[in-house]
mmCIF file of C-alpha atoms in Angstrom:
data_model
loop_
_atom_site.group_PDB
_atom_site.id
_atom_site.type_symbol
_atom_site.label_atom_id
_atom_site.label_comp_id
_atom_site.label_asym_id
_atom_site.label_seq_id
_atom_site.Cartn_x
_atom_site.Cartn_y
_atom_site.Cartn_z
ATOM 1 C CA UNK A 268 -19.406 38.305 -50.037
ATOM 2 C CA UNK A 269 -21.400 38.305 -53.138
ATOM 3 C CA UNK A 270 -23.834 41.137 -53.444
ATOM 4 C CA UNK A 271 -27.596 39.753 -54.046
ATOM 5 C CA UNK A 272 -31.017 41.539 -53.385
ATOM 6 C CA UNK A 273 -33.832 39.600 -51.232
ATOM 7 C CA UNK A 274 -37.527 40.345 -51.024
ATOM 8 C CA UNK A 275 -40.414 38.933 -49.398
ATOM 9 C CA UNK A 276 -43.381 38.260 -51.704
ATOM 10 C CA UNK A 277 -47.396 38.733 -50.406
ATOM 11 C CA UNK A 278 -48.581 35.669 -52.625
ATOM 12 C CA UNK A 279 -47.445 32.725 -54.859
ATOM 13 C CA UNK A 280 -48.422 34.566 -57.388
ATOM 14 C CA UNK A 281 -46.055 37.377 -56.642
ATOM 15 C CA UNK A 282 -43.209 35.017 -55.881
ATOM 16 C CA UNK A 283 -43.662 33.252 -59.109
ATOM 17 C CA UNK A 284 -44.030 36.929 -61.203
ATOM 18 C CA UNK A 285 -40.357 38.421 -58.939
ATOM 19 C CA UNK A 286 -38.434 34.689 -59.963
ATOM 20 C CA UNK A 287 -39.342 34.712 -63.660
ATOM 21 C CA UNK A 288 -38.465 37.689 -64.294
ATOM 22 C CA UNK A 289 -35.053 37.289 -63.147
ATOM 23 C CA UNK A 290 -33.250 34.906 -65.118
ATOM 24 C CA UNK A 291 -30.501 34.677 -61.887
ATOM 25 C CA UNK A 292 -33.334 34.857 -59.192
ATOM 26 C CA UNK A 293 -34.255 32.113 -56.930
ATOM 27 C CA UNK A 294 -36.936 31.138 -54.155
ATOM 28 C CA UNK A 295 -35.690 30.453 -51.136
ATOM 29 C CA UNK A 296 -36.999 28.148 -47.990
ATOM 30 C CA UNK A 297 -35.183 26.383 -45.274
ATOM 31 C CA UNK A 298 -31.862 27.500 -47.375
ATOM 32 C CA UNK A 299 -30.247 24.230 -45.663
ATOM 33 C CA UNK A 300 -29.061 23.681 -49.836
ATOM 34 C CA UNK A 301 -29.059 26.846 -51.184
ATOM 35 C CA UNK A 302 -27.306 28.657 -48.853
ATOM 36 C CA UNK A 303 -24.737 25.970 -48.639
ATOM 37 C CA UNK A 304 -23.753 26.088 -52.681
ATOM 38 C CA UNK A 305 -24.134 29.758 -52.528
ATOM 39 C CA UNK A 306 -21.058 29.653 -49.921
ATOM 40 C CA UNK A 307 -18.981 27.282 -51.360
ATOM 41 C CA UNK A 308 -19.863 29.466 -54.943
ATOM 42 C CA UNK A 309 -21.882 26.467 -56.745
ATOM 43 C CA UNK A 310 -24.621 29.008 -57.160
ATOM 44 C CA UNK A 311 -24.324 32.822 -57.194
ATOM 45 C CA UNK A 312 -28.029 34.142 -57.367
ATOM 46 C CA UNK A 313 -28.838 37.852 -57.628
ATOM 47 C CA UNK A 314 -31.891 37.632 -56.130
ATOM 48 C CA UNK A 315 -33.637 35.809 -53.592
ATOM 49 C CA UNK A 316 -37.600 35.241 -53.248
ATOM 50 C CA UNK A 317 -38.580 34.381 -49.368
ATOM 51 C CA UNK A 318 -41.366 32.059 -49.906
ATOM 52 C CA UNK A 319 -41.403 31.464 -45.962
ATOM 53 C CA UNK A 320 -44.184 33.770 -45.188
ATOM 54 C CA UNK A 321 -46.789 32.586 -47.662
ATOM 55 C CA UNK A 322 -49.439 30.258 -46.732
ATOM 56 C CA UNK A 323 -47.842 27.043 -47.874
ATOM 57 C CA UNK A 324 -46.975 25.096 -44.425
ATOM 58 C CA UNK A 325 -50.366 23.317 -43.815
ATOM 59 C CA UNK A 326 -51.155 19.628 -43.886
ATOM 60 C CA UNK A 327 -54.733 18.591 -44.564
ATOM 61 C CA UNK A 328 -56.753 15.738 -45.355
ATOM 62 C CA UNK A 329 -58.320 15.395 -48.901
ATOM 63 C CA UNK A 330 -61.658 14.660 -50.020
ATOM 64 C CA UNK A 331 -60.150 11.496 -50.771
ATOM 65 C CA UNK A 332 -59.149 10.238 -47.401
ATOM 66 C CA UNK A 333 -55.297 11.134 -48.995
ATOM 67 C CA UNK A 334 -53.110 14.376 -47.961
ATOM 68 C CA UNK A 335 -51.897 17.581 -48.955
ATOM 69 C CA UNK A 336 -49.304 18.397 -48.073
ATOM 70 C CA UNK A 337 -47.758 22.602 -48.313
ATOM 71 C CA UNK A 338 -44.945 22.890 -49.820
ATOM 72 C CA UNK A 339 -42.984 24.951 -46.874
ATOM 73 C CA UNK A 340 -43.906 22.154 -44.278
ATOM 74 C CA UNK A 341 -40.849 21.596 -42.077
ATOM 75 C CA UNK A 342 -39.714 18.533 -42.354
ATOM 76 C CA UNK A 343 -39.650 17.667 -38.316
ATOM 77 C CA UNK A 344 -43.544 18.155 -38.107
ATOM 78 C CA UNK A 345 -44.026 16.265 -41.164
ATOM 79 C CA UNK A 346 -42.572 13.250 -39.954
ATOM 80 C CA UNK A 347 -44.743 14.124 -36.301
ATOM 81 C CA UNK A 348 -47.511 14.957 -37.731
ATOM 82 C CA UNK A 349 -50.523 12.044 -36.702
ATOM 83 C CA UNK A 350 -51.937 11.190 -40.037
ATOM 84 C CA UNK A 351 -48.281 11.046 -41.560
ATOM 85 C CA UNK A 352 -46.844 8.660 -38.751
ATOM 86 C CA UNK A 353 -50.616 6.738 -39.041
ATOM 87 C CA UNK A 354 -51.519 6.635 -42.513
ATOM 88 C CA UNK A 355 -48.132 7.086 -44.074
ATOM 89 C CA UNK A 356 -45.426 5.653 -42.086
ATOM 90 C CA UNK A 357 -42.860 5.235 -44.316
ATOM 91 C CA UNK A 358 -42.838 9.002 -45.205
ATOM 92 C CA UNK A 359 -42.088 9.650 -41.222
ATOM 93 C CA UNK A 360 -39.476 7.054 -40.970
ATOM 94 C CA UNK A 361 -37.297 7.914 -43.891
ATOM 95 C CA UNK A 362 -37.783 12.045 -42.955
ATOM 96 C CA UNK A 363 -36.188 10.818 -39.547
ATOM 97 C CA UNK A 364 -33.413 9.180 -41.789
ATOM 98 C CA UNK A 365 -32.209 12.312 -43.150
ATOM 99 C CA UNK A 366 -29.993 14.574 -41.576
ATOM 100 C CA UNK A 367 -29.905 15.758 -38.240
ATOM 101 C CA UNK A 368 -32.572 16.964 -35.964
ATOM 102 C CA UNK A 369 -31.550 20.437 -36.170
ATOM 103 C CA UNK A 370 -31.735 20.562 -40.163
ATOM 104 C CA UNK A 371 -35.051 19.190 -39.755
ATOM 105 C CA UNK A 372 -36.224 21.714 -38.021
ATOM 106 C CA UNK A 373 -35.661 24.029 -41.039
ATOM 107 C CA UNK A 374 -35.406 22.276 -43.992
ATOM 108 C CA UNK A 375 -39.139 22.255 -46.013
ATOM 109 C CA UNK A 376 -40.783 19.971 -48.437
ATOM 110 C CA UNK A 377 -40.505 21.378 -51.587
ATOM 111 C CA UNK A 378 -36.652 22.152 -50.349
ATOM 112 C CA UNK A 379 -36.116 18.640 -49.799
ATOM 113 C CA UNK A 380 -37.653 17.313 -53.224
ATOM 114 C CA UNK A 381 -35.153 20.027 -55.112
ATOM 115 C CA UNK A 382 -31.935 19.316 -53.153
ATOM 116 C CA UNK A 383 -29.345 18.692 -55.356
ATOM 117 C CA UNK A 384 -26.367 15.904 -55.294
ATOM 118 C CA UNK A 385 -24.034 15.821 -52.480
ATOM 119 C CA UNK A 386 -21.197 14.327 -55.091
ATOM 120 C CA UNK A 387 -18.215 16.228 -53.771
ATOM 121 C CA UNK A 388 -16.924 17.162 -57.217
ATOM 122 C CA UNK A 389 -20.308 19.022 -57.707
ATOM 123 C CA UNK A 390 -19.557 20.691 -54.547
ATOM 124 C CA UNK A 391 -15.841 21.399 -55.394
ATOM 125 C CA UNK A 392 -15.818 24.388 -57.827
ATOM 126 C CA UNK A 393 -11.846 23.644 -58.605
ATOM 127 C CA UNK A 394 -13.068 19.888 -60.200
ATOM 128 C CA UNK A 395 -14.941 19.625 -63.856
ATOM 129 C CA UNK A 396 -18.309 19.122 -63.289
ATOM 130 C CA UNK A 397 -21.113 18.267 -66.036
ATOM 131 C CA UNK A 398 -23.871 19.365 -63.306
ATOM 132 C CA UNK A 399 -22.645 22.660 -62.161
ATOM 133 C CA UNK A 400 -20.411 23.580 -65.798
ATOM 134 C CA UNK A 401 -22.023 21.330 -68.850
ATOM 135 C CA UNK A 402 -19.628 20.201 -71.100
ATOM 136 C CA UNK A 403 -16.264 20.494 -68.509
ATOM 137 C CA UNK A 404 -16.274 16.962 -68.158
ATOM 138 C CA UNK A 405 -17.170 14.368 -64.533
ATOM 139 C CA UNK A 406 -14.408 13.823 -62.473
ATOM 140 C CA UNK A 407 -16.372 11.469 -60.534
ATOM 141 C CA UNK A 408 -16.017 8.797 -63.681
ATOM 142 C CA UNK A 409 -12.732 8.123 -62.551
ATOM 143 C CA UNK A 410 -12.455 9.390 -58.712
ATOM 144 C CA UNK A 411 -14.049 8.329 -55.526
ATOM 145 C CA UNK A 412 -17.249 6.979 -56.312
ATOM 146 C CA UNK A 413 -18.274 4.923 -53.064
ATOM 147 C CA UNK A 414 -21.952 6.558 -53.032
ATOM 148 C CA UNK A 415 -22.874 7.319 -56.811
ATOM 149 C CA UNK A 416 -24.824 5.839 -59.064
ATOM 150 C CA UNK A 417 -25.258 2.136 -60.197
ATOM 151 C CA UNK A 418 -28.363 2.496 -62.245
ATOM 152 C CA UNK A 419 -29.567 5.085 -65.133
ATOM 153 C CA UNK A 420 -26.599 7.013 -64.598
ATOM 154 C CA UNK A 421 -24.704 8.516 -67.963
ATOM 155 C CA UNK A 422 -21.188 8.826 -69.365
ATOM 156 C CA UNK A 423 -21.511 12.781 -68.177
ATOM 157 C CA UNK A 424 -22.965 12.211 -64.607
ATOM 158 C CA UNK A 425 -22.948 9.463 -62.369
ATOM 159 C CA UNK A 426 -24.348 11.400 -59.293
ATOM 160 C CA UNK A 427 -27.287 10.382 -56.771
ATOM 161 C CA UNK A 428 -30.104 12.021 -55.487
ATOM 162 C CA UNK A 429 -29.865 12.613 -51.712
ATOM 163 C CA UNK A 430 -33.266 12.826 -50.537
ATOM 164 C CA UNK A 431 -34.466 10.012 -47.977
ATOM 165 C CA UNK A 432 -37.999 11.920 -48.353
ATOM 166 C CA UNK A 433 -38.299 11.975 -51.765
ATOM 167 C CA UNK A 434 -37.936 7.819 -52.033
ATOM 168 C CA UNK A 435 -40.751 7.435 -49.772
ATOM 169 C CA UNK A 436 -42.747 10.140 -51.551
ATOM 170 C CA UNK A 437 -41.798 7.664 -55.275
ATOM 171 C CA UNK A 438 -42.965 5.302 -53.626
ATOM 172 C CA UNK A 439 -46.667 6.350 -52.661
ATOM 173 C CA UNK A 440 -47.328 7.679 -56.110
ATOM 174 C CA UNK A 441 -47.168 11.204 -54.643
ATOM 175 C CA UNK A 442 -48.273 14.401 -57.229
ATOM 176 C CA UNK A 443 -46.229 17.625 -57.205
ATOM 177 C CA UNK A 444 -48.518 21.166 -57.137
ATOM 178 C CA UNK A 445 -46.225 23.284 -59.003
ATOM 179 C CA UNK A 446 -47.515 27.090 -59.419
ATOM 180 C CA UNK A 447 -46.188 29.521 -62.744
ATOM 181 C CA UNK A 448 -46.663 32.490 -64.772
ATOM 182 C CA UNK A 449 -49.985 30.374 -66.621
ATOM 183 C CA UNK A 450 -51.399 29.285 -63.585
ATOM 184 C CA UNK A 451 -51.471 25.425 -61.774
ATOM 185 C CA UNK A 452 -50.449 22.413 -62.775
ATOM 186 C CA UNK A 453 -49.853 18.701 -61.569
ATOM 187 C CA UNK A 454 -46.692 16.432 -61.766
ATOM 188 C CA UNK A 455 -46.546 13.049 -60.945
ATOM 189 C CA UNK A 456 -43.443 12.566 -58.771
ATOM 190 C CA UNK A 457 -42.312 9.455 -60.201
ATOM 191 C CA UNK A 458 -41.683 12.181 -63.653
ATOM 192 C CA UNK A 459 -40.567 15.115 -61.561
ATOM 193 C CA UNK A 460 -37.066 13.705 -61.375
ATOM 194 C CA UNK A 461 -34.981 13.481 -64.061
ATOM 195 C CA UNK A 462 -31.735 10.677 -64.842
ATOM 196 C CA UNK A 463 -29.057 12.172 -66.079
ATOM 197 C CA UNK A 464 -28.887 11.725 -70.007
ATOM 198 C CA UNK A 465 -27.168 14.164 -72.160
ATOM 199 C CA UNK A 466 -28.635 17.380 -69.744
ATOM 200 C CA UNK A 467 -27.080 16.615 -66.046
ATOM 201 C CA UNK A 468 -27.324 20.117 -65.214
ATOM 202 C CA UNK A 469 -30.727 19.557 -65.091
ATOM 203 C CA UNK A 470 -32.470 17.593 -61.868
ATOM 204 C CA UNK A 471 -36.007 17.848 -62.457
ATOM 205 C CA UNK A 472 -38.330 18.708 -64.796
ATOM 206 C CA UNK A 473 -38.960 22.067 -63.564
ATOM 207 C CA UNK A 474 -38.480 25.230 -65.717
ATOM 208 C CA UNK A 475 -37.275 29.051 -64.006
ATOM 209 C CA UNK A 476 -39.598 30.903 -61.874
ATOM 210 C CA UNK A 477 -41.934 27.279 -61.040
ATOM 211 C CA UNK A 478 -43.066 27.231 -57.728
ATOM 212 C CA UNK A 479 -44.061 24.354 -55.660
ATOM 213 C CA UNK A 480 -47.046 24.896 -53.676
ATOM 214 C CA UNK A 481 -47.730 21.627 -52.194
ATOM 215 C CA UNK A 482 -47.048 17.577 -52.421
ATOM 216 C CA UNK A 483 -50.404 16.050 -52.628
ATOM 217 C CA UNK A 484 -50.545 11.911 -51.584
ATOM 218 C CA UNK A 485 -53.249 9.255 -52.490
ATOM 219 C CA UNK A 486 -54.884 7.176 -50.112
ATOM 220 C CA UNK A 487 -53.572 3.846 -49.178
ATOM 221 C CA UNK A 488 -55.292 0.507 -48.397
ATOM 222 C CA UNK A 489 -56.004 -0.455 -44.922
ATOM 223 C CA UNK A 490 -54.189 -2.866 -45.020
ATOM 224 C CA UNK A 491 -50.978 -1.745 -46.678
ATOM 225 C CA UNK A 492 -47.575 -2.025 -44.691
ATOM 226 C CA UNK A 493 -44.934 0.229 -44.924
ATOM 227 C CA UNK A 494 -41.289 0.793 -44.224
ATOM 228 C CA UNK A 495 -38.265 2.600 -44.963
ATOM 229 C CA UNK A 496 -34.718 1.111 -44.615
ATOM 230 C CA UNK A 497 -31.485 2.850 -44.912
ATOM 231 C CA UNK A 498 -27.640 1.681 -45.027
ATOM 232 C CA UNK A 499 -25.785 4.308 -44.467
ATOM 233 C CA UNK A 500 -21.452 4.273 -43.368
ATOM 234 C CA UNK A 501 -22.927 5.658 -40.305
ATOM 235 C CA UNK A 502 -25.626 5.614 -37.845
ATOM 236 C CA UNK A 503 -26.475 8.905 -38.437
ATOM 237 C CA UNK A 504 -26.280 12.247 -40.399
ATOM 238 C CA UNK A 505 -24.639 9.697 -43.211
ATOM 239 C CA UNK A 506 -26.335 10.060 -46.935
ATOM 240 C CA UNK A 507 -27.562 6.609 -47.992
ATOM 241 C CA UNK A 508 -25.344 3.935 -49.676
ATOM 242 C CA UNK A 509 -28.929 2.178 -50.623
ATOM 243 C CA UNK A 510 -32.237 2.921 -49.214
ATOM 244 C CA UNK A 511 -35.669 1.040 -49.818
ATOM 245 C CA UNK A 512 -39.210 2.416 -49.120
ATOM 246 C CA UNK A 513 -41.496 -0.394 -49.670
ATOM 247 C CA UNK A 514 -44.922 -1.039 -48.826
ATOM 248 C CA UNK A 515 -47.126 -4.542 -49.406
ATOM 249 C CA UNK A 516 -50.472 -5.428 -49.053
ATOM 250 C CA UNK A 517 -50.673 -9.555 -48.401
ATOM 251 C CA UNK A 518 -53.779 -12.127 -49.266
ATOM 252 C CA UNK A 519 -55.048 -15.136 -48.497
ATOM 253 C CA UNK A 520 -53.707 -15.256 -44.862
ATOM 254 C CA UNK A 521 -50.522 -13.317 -45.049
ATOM 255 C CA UNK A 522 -49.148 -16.105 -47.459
ATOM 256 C CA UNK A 523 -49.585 -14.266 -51.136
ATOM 257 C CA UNK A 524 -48.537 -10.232 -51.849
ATOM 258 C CA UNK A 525 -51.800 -8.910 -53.236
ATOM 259 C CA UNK A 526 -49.349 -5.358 -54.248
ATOM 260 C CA UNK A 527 -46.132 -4.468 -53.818
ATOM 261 C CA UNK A 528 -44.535 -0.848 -54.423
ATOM 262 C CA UNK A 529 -41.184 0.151 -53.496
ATOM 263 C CA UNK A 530 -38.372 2.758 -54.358
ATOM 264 C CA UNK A 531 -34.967 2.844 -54.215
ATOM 265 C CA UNK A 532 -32.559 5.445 -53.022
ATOM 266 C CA UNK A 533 -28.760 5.806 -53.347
ATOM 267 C CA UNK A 534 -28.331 3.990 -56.939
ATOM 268 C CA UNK A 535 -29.628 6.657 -59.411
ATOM 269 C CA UNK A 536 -30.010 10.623 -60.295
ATOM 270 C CA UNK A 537 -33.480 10.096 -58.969
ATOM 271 C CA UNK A 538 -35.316 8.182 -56.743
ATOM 272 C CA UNK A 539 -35.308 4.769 -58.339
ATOM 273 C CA UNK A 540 -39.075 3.251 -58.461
ATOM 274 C CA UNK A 541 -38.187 -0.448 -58.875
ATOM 275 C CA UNK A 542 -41.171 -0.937 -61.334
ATOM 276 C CA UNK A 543 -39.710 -4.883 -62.021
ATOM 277 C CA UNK A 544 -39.504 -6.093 -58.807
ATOM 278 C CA UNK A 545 -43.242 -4.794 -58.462
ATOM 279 C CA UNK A 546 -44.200 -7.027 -61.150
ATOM 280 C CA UNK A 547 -42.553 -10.178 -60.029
ATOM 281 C CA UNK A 548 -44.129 -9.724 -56.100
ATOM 282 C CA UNK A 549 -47.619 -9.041 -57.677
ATOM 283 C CA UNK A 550 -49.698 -11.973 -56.665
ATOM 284 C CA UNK A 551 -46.373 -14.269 -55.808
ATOM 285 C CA UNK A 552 -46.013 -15.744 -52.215
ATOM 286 C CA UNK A 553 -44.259 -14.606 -49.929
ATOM 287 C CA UNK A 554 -41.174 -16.310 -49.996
ATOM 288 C CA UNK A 555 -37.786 -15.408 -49.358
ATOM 289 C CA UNK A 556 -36.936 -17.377 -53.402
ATOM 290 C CA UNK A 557 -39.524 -14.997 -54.187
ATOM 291 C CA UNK A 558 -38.081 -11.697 -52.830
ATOM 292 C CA UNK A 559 -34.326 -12.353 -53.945
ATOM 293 C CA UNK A 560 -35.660 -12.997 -57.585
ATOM 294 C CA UNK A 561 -37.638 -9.672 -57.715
ATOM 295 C CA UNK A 562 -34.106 -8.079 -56.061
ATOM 296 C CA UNK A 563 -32.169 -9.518 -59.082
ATOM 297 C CA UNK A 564 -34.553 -8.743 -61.279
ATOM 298 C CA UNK A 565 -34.677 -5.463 -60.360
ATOM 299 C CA UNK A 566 -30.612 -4.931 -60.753
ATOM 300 C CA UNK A 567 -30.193 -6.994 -63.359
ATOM 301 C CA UNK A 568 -29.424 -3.749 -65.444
ATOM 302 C CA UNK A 569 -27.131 -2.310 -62.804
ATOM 303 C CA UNK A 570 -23.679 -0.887 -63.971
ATOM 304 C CA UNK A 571 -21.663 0.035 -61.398
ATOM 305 C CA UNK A 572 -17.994 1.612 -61.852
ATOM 306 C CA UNK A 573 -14.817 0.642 -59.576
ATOM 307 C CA UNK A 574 -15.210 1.009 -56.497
ATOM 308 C CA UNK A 575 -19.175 0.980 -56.130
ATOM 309 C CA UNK A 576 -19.739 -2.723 -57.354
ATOM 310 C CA UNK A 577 -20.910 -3.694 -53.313
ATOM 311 C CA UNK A 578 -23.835 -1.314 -54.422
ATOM 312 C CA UNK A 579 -25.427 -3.747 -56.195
ATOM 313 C CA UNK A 580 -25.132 -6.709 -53.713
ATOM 314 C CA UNK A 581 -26.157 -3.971 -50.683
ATOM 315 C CA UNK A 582 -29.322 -2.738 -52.877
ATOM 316 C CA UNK A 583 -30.118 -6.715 -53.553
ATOM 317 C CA UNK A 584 -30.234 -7.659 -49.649
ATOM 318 C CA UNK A 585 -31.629 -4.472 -48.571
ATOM 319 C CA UNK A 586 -34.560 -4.833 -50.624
ATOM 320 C CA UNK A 587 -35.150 -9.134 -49.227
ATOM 321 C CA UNK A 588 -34.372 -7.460 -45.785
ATOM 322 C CA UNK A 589 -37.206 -5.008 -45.905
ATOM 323 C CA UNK A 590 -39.479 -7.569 -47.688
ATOM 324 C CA UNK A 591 -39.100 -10.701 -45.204
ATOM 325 C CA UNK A 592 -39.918 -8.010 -42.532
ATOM 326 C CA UNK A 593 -42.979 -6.195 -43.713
ATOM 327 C CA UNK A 594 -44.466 -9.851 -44.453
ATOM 328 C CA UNK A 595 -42.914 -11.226 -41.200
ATOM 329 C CA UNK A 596 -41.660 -14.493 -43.400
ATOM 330 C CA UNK A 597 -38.154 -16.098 -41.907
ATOM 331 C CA UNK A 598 -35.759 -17.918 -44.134
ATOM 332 C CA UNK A 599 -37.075 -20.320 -46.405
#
């Protein structure tokens, strides 16, 4: 057992003041990630900050007609919650992706957004690991790679991010609220992730002792339609091979896309927003030569190692799949 202290703030403020001040502190949530590493001795903290009792697990409706979202939200009454499942669909589908109903029921926002890889050489503290020990080398390069990386990865990590809610979340534009020492400030999501580059060790942008206080989401069109589409080895409690949160809004009788946006999960550090194939659907029909070109398009840059190259083909179909069925086109 390794000794650590734990304390229970009054306010954000507080919690933020308790963390920074530590340089081996941490906040702590659901724990379904935390409390995990801290047992198999990926991360020995010396203190932990229970955020659980602050005011952070509310989900309201902004000014905007978009959402806020707190940042200790469990993830089950997310994905329940009416203006999610009517508004934002996709976020409730790929939240039921992930894990198992009983995680759900503990795990939080902001806990999800900050999980980090489930590569098992991260997780195995015997293996060289650039993400838990910079500079001891990947062992994934040359092991069992089936689920890692096949875009933006580096020579010193090839790992994946494992959130199903944080694709969705890319995918919607979502802001992060993060609270510190100087007050508020405002992240796009799409930056709050890092890739890998020369500083694995490092998964987001965050600095020690920032808090997140909320997820905040924009409106969406009317007539926007959204879905989220996982391949997994298994039909449930399985990490995603390749994911796809994609939404579409169609003109001039279903037949043209007026905007696309979609994200991929499974293929990179981060969730992957596919920023070309949005530019190739934009105002193309909606044909099945038109979604496999934005698909190739999209992984035309894709550098898989041995043993992941189906990736690419997988991420490719899964991306026409969830395209001919949010604009209801058959083969053409």
């Amino acid at each position: 057992m390794i000794p650590f202290e734990y304390r229970r703030p009054a306010s954000a403020a507080e919690a933020v003041d308790l963390v920074s001040a530590r340089p081996g502190a941490a906040f702590l949530a659901g724990g379904t990630n935390l409390v995990d590493h801290m047992k198999l001795g990926v991360r020995g903290p010396d203190l932990l900050v229970d955020v659980r009792g602050l005011p952070l697990d509310g989900v309201e409706e902004t000014a905007d007609g978009g959402l806020r979202i707190g940042a200790t939200v469990r993830n089950s009454d997310l994905a329940a919650h009416p203006l999610v499942r009517r508004r934002y669909p996709v976020l409730s589908r790929a939240l039921l992706a992930g894990a198992s109903g009983q995680l759900r029921n503990l795990a939080t926002t902001a806990g999800n957004l900050l999980q980090r890889t489930r590569c098992p050489y991260f997780q195995d503290v015997s293996t060289p690991c650039n993400k838990r020990e910079p500079g001891s080398g990947c062992s994934a390069v040359d092991g069992y790679v089936r689920y890692h990386a096949i875009l933006g990865s580096s020579p010193l990590c090839v790992a994946v991010h494992p959130s199903d809610m944080a694709v969705a979340l890319t995918m919607l534009d979502a802001t992060v609220v993060v609270r510190d020492v100087e007050g508020e400030r405002r992240i796009p999501l799409t930056g709050f992730h890092r890739l890998p580059g020369d500083h694995p060790e490092a998964d987001t942008v965050l600095t020690h002792g920032q808090l997140i206080t909320a997820v905040e989401l924009p409106p969406r069109p009317e007539a926007a339609r959204q879905d989220y589409r996982k391949v997994r080895d298994r039909a449930s409690y399985a990490f995603a091979l390749v994911s796809v949160a994609a939404e579409v809004v169609l003109a001039e009788n279903d037949s043209v896309i007026e905007s696309a946006r979609i994200a991929l999960g499974g293929v990179a550090h981060k969730p992957w927003r596919a920023r070309q194939a949005e530019t190739r659907l934009r105002g193309a029909p909606a044909t099945e030569e038109q979604f496999r070109a934005a698909s190739r398009a999209e992984l035309a840059d894709a550098r898989p190692l041995r043993g992941n190259e189906f990736k690419v083909t997988l991420a490719e179909r899964t991306l026409v799949a969830t395209l001919r069925s949010l604009t209801g086109q058959a083969v053409r």
